[in-house]
mmCIF file of C-alpha atoms and ligand atoms in Angstrom:
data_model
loop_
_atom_site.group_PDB
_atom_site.id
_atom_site.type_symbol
_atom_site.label_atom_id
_atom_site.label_comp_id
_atom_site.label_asym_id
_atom_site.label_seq_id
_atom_site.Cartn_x
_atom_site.Cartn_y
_atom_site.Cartn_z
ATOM 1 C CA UNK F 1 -17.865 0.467 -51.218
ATOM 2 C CA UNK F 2 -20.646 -0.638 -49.336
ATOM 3 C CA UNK F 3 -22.872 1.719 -47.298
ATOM 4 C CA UNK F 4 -22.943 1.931 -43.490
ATOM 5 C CA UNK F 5 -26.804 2.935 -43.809
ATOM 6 C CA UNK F 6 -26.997 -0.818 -45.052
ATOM 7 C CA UNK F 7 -26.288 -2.459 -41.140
ATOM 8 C CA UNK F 8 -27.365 -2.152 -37.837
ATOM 9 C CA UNK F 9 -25.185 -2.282 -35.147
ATOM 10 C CA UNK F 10 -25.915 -3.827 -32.000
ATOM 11 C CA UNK F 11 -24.636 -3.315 -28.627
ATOM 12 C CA UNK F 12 -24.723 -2.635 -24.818
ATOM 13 C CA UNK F 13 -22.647 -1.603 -21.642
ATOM 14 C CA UNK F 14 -22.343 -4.808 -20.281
ATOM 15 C CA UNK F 15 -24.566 -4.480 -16.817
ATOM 16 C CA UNK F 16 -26.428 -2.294 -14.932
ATOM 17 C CA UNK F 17 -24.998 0.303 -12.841
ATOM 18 C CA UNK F 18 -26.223 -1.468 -9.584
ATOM 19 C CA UNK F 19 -25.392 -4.669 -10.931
ATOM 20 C CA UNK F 20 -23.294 -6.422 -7.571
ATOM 21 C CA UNK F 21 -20.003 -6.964 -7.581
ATOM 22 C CA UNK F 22 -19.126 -4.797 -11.387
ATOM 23 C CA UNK F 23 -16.626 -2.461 -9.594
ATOM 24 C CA UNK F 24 -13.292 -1.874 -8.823
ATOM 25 C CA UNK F 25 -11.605 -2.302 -5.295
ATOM 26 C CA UNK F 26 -11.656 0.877 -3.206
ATOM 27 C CA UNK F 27 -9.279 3.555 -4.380
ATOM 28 C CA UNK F 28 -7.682 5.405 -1.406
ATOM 29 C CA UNK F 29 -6.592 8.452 -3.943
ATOM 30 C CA UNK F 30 -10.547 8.949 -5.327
ATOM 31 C CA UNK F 31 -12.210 7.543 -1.734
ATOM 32 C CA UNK F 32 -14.254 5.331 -3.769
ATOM 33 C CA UNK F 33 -14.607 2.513 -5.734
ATOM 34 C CA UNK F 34 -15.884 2.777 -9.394
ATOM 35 C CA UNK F 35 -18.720 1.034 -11.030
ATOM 36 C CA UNK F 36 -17.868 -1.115 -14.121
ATOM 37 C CA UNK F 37 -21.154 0.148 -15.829
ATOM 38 C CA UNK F 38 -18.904 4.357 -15.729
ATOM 39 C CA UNK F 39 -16.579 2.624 -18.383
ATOM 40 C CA UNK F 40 -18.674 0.586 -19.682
ATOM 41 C CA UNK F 41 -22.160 3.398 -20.385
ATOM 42 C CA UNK F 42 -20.242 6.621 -21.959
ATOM 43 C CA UNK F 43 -17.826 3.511 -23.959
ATOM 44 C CA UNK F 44 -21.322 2.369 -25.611
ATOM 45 C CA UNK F 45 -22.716 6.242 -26.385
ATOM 46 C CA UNK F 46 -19.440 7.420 -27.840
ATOM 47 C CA UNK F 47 -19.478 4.450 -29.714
ATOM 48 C CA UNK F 48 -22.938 4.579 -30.817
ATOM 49 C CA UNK F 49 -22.234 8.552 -31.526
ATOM 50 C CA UNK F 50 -19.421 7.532 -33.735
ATOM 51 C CA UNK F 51 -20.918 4.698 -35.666
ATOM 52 C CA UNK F 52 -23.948 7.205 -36.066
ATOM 53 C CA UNK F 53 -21.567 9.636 -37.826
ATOM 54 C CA UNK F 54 -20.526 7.197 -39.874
ATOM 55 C CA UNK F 55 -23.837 6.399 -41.497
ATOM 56 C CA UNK F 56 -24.417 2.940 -39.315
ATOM 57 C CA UNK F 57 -27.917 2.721 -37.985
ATOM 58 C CA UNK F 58 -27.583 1.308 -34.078
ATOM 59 C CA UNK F 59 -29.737 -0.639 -31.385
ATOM 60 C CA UNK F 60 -28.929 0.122 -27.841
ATOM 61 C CA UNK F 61 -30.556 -3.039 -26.311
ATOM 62 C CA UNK F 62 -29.859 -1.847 -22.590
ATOM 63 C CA UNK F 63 -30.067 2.266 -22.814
ATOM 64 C CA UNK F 64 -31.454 2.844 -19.275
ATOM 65 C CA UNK F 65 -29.733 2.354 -15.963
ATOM 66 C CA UNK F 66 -32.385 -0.387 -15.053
ATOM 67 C CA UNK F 67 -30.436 -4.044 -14.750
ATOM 68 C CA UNK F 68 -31.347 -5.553 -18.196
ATOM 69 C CA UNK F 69 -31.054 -9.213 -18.120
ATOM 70 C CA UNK F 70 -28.693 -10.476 -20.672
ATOM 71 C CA UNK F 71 -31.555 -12.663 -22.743
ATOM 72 C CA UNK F 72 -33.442 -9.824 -22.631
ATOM 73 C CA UNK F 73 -30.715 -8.208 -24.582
ATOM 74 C CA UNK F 74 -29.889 -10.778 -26.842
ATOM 75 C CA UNK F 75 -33.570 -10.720 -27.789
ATOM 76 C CA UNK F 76 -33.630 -7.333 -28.778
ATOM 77 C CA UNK F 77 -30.622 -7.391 -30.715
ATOM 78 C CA UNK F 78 -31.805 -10.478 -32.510
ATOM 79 C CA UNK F 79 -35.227 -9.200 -32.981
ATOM 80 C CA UNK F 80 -33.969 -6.523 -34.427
ATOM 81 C CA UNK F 81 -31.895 -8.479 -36.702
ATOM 82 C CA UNK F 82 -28.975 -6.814 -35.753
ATOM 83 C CA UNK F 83 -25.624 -7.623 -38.267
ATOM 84 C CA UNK F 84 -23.196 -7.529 -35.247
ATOM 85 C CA UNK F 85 -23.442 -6.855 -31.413
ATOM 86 C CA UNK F 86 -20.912 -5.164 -29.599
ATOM 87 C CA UNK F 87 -20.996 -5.777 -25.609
ATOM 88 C CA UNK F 88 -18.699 -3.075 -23.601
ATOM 89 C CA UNK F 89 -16.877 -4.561 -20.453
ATOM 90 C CA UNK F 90 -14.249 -4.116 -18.105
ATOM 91 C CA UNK F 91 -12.921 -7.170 -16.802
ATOM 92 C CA UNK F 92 -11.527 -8.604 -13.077
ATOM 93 C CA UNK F 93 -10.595 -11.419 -11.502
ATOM 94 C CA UNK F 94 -10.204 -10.599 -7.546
ATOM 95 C CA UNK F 95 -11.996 -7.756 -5.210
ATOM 96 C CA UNK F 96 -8.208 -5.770 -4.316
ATOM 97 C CA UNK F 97 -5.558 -4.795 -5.926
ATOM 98 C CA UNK F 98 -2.494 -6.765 -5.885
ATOM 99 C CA UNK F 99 -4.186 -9.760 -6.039
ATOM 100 C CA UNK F 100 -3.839 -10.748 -9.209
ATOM 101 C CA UNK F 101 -1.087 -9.347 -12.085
ATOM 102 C CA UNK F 102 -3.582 -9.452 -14.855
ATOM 103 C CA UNK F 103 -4.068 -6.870 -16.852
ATOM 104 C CA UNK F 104 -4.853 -5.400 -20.034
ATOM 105 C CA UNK F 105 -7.387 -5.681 -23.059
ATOM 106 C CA UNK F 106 -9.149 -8.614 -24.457
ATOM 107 C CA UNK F 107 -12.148 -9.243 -27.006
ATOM 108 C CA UNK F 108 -14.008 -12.197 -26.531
ATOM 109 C CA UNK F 109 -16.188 -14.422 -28.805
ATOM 110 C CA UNK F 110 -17.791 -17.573 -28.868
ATOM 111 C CA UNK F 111 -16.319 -20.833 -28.063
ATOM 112 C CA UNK F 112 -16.036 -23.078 -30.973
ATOM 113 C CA UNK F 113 -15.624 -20.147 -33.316
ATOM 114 C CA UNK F 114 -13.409 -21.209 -36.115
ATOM 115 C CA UNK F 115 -10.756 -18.241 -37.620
ATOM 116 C CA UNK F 116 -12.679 -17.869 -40.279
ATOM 117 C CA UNK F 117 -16.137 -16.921 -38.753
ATOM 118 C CA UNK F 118 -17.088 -13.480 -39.503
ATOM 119 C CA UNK F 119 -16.765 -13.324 -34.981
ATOM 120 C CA UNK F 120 -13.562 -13.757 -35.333
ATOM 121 C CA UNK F 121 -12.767 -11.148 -37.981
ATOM 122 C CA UNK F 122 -14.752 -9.102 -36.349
ATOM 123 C CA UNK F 123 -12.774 -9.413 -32.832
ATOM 124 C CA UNK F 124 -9.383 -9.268 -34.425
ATOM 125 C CA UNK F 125 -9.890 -6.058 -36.219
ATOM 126 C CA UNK F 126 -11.530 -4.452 -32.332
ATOM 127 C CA UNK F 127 -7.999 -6.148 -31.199
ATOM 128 C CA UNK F 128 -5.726 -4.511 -33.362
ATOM 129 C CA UNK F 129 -7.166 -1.097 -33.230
ATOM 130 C CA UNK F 130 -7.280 -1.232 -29.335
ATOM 131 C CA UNK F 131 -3.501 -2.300 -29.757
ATOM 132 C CA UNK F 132 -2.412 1.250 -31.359
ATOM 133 C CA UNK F 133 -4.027 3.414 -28.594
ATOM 134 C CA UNK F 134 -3.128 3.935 -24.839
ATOM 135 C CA UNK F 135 -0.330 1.012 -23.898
ATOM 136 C CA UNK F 136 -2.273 -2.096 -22.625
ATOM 137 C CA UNK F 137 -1.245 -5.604 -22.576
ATOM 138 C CA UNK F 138 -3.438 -7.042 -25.927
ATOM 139 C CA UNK F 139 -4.360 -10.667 -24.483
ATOM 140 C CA UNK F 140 -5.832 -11.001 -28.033
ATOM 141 C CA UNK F 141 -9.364 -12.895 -28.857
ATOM 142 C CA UNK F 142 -10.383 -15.054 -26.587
ATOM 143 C CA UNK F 143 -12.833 -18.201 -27.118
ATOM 144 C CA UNK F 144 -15.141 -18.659 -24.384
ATOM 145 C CA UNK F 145 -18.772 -19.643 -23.802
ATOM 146 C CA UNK F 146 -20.795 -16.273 -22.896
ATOM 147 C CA UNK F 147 -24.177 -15.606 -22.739
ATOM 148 C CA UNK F 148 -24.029 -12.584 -24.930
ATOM 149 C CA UNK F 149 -21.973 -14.306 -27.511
ATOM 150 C CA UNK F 150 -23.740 -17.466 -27.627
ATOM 151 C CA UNK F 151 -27.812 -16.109 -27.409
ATOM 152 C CA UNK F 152 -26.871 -14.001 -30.258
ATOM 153 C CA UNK F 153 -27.728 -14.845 -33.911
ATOM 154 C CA UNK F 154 -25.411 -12.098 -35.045
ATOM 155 C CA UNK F 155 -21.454 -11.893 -35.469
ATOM 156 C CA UNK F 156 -21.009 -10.997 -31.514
ATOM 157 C CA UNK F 157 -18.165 -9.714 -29.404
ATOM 158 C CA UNK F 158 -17.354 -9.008 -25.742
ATOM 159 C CA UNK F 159 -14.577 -6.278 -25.299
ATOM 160 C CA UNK F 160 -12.944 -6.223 -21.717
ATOM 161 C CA UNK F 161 -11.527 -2.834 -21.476
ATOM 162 C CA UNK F 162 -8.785 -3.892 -18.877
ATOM 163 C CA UNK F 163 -8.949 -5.068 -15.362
ATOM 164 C CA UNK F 164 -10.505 -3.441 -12.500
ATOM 165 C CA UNK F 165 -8.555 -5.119 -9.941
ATOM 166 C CA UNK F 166 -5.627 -3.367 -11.492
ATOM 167 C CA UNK F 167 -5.075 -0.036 -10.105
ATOM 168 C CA UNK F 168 -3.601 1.267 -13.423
ATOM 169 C CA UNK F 169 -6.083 0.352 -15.566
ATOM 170 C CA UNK F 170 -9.408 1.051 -13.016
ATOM 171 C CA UNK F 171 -8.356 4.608 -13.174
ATOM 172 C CA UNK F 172 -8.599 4.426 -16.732
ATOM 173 C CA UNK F 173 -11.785 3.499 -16.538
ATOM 174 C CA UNK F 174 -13.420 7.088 -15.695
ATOM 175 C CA UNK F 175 -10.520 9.030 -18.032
ATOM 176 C CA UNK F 176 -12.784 10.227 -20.664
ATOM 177 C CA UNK F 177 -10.127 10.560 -23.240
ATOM 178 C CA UNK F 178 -9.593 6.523 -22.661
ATOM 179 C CA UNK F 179 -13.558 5.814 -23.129
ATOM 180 C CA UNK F 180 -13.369 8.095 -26.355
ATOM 181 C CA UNK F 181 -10.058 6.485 -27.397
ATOM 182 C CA UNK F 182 -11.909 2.678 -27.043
ATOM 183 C CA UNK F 183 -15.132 4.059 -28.575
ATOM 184 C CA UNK F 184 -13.071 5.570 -32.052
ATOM 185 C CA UNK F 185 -11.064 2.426 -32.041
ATOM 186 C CA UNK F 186 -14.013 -0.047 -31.833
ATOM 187 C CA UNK F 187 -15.441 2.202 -34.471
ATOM 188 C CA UNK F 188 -12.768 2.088 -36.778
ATOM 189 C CA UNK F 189 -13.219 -2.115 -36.341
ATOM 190 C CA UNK F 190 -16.832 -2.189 -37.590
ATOM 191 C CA UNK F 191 -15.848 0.380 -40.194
ATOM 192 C CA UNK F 192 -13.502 -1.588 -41.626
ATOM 193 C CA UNK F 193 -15.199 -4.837 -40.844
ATOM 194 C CA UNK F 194 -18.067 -3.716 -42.996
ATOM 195 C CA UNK F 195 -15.330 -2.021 -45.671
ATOM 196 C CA UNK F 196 -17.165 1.455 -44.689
ATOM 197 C CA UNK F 197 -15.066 4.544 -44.707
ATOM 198 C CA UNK F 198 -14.574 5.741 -41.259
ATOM 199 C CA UNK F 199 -15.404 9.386 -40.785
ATOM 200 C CA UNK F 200 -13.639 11.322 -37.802
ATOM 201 C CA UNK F 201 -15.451 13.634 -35.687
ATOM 202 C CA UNK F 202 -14.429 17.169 -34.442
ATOM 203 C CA UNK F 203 -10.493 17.727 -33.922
ATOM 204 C CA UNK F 204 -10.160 13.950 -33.263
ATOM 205 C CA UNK F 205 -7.528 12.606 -35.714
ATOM 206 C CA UNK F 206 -8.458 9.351 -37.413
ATOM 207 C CA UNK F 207 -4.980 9.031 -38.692
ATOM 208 C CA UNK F 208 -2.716 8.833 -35.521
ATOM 209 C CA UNK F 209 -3.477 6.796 -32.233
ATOM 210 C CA UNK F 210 -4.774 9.332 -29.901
ATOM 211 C CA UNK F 211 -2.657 10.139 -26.314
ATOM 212 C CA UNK F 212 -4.014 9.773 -23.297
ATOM 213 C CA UNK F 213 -2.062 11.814 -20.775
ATOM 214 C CA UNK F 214 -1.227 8.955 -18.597
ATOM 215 C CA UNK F 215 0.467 8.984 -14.923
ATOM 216 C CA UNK F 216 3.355 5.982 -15.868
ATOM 217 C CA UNK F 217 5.814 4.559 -18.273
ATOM 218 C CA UNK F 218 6.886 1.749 -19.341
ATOM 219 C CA UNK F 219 9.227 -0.061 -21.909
ATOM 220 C CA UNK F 220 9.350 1.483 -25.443
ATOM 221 C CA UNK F 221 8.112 5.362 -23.939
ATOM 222 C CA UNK F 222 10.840 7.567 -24.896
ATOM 223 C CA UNK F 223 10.718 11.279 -23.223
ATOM 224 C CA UNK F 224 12.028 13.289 -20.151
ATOM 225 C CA UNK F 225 9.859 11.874 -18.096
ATOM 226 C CA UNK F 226 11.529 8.146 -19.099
ATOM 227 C CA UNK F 227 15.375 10.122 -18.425
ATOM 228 C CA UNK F 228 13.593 11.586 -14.825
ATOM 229 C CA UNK F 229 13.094 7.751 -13.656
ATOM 230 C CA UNK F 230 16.262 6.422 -15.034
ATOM 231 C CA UNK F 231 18.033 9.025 -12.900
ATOM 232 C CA UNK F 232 15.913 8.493 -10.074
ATOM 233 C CA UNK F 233 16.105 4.899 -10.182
ATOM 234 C CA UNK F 234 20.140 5.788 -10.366
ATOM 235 C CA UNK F 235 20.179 7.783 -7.509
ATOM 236 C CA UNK F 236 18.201 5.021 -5.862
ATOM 237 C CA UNK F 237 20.497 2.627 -5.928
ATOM 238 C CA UNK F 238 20.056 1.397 -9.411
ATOM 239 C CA UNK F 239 22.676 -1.916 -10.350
ATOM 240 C CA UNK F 240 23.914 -1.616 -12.778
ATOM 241 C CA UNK F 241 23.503 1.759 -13.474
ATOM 242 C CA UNK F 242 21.317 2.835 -15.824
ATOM 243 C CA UNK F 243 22.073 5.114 -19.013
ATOM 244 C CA UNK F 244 19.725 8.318 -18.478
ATOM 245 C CA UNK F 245 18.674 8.214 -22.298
ATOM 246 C CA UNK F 246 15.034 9.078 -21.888
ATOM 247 C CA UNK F 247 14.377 5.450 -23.965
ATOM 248 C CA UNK F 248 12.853 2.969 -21.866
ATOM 249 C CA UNK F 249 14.386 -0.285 -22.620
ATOM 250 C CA UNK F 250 14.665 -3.863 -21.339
ATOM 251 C CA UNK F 251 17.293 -2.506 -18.718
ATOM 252 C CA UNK F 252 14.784 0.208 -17.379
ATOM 253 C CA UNK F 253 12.381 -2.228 -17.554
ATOM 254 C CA UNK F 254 14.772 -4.364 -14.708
ATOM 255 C CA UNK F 255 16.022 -1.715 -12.721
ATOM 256 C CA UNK F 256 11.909 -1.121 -12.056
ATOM 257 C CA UNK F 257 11.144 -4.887 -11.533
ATOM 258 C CA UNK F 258 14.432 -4.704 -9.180
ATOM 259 C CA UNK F 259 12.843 -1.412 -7.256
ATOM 260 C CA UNK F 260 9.780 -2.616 -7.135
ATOM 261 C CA UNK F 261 10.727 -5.836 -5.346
ATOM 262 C CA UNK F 262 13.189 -3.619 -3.264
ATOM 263 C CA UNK F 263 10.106 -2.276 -1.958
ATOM 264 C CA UNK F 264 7.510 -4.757 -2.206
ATOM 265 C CA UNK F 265 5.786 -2.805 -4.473
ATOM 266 C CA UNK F 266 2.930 -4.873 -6.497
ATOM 267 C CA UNK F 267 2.400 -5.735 -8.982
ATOM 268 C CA UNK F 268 6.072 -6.325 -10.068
ATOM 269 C CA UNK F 269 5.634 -5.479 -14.086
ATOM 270 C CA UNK F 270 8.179 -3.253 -14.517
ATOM 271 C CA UNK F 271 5.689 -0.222 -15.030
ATOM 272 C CA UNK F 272 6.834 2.751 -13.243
ATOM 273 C CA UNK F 273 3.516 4.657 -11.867
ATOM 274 C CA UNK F 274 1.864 6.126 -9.536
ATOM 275 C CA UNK F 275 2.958 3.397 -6.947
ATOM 276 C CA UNK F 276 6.437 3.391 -7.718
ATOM 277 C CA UNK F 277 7.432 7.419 -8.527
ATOM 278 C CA UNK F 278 5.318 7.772 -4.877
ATOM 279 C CA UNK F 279 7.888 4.763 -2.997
ATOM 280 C CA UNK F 280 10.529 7.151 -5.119
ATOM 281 C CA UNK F 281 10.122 10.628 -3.817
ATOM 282 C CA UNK F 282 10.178 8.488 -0.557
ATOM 283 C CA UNK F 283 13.293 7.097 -0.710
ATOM 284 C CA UNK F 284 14.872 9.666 -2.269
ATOM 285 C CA UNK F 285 13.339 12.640 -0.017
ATOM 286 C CA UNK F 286 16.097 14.315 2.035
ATOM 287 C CA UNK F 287 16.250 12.944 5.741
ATOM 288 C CA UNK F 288 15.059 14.998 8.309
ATOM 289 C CA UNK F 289 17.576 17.200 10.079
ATOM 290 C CA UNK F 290 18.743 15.420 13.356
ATOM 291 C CA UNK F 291 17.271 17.080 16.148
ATOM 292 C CA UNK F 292 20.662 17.541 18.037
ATOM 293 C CA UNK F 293 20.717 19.481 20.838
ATOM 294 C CA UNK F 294 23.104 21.977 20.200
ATOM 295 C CA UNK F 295 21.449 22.772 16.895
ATOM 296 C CA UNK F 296 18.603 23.960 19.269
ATOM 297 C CA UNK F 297 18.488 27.807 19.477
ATOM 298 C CA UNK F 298 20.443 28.648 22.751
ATOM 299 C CA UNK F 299 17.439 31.131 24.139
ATOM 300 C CA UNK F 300 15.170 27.560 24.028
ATOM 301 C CA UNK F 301 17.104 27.379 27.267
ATOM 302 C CA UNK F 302 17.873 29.088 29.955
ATOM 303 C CA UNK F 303 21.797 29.243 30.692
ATOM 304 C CA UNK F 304 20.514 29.499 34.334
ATOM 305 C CA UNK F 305 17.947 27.127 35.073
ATOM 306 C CA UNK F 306 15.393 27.337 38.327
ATOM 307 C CA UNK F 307 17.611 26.413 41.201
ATOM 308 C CA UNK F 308 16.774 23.795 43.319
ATOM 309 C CA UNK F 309 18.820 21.679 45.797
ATOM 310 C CA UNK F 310 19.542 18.467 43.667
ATOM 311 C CA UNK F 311 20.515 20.656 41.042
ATOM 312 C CA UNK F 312 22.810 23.031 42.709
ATOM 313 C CA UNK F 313 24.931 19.858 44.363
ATOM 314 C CA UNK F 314 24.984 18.438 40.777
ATOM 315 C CA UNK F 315 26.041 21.417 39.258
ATOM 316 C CA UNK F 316 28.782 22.206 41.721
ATOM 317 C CA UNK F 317 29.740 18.590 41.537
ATOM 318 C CA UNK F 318 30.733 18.766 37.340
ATOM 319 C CA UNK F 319 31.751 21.847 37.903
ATOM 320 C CA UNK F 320 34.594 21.111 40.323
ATOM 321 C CA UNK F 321 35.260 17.733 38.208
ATOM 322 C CA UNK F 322 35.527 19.378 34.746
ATOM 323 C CA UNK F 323 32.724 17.920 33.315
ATOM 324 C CA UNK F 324 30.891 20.573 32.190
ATOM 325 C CA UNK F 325 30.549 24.052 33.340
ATOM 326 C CA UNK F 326 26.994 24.016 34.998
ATOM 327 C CA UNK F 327 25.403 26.023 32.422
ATOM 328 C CA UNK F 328 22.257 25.445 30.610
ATOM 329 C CA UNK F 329 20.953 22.272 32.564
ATOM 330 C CA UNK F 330 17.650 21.672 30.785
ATOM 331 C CA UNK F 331 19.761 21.389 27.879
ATOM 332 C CA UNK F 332 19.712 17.603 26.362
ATOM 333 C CA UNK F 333 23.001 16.109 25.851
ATOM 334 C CA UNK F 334 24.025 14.996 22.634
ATOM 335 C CA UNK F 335 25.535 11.751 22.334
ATOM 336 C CA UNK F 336 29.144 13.669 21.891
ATOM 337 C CA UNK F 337 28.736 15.289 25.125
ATOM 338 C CA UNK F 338 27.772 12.274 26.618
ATOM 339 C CA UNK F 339 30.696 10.143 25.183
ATOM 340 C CA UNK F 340 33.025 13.182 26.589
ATOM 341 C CA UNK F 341 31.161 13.217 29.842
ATOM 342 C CA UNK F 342 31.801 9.256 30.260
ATOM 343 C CA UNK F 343 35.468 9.721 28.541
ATOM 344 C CA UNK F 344 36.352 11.669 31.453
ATOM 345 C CA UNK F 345 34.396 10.211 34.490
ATOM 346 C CA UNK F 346 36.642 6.948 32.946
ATOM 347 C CA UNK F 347 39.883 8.690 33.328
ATOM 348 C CA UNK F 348 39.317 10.414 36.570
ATOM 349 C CA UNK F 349 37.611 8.151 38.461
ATOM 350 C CA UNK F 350 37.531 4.463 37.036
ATOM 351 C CA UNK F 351 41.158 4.522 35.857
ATOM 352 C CA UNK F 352 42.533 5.214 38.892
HETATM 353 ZN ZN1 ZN I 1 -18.590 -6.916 -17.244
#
């Protein structure tokens, strides 16, 4: 087996943290927006701590918070004569979210890149460990003409984490058990690019994807918290209904897309999160009481109110018409004492 000691790895975070425009769209439920470069930074030094462990020697070619042009990067990597760089990204296509549906992870390499380059292996194996953690869309390599992958001498790639402009996955962004999960899954990549064993740190299994407590689910999660929205989304109207299984299948998946839609909920993917469980306790909260009058406490009112002139002829007036008895006169009416009071004015007086 070869021996990690034998490579260097490259890599970097991407941008600086003050680089313009590298962060997500405010988020009302943190009062901020957050900086590409808080994914992106601990992503590279877990990475770098894990590749460590594993006997790789490693070039940080960006380690400070100053904005490090991306030649200047290249250079050091290739300089260095680096055997693969790894640049850390999250990725975005519009300032707000809603904007745009796209989401999920991606590794990028250059364009032109056959299948067989070493790139390409490379990027595939990064792919297909990101697949078995947290539940992302895998939009697979991509081919594309980037400075990082092009200035490089090296095998390169450029992992996109997820989108920012997605509300879902910017929150991932700052979940440290997401960074960690990226960083052990892009180390398990080089390890077994380079055919190095990959050695686990801590109480972190190398054996089964790790779980990110997450705040949704979506089609394949099986669990109470699957049967809790299928009976929600029941209770909500659901058409057909839905079988409260706790498995998440292509009919939960449409009774989601249907609620979401219902409420013009975006985007419609037929995830149920934050978004949509919040739009459910909505609709489903109990409505407020009606404020009808005569569920008022009677002392609100006085039976005798303060008399005054008007009041007195008015009184006398229903009074001696059977309308009402006089009592309580700061009293609203409900609408079935009005209909009663206009049932009989009608008979007595309109009728005749
Ligand atoms: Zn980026």
């Amino acid at each position: 087996m070869a021996k990690a000691s034998d490579y260097l790895v490259a890599m970097c975070d991407g941008h600086g943290p003050n680089t313009a425009g590298k962060r997500t769209p405010y988020i009302a439920s943190l009062g901020r927006s957050i900086r590409e470069n808080e994914f992106n930074k601990p992503v590279v030094n877990m990475l770098e701590g894990e590749l460590k462990r594993c006997g790789f020697r490693t070039l940080q070619t960006a380690p400070t918070d100053a904005d490090t042009g991306l030649t200047a990067r290249t250079n050091a990597a290739n300089a260095a004569g680096a055997d693969i760089y790894i640049s850390v990204h999250f990725n975005a296509v519009s300032h707000s979210f809603g904007a745009s549906t796209a989401q999920g992870f991606s590794v990028h390499i250059q364009a032109g890149s056959s299948n067989s380059s070493k790139a390409y292996k490379l990027a595939k194996l990064a792919v297909d460990e990101l697949a078995k953690g947290t539940r992302q869309i895998n939009r697979g390599v991509v081919k594309q003409n980037l400075a990082i992958t092009r200035q490089t001498r090296m095998p390169a790639i450029l992992v996109e984490g997820g989108f920012m402009d997605d509300e879902r996955e910017a929150l991932l962004m700052i979940d440290p058990a997401f960074q960690r999960e990226v960083a052990q899954e892009l180390a398990q990549a080089v390890c077994k690019y380079f055919g190095v064993a990959y050695v686990g740190g801590g109480s972190l299994s190398t054996t089964k994807p790790v779980t990110v407590a997450r705040d949704y689910v979506m089609e394949d999660d099986r669990g109470p918290a699957v049967s809790a929205m299928q009976s929600d989304l029941n209770k909500a109207g659901a058409s057909p209904k839905l079988v409260v299984d706790g498995i998440f299948g292509a009919a939960s998946t449409r009774a989601v897309k249907a609620f979401q839609t219902r409420y013009k909920l975006t985007p419609v993917d037929g995830i149920y999160g934050v978004k949509s469980a919040s739009k459910m306790a909505q609709v489903l909260a109990p409505a407020p009481p009606e404020k009808e009058a005569n569920t008022v406490a009677e002392t609100t009112y006085k039976r005798v109110a303060q008399a005054s002139a008007s009041l007195a002829a008015g009184q006398e007036w229903v009074i001696e018409n059977a309308i009402s008895d006089g009592t309580y006169p700061d009293r609203p009416l409900t609408r079935a004492e009005f209909w009663e009071t206009l049932r009989r004015y009608n008979a007595t007086y309109v009728r005749k």
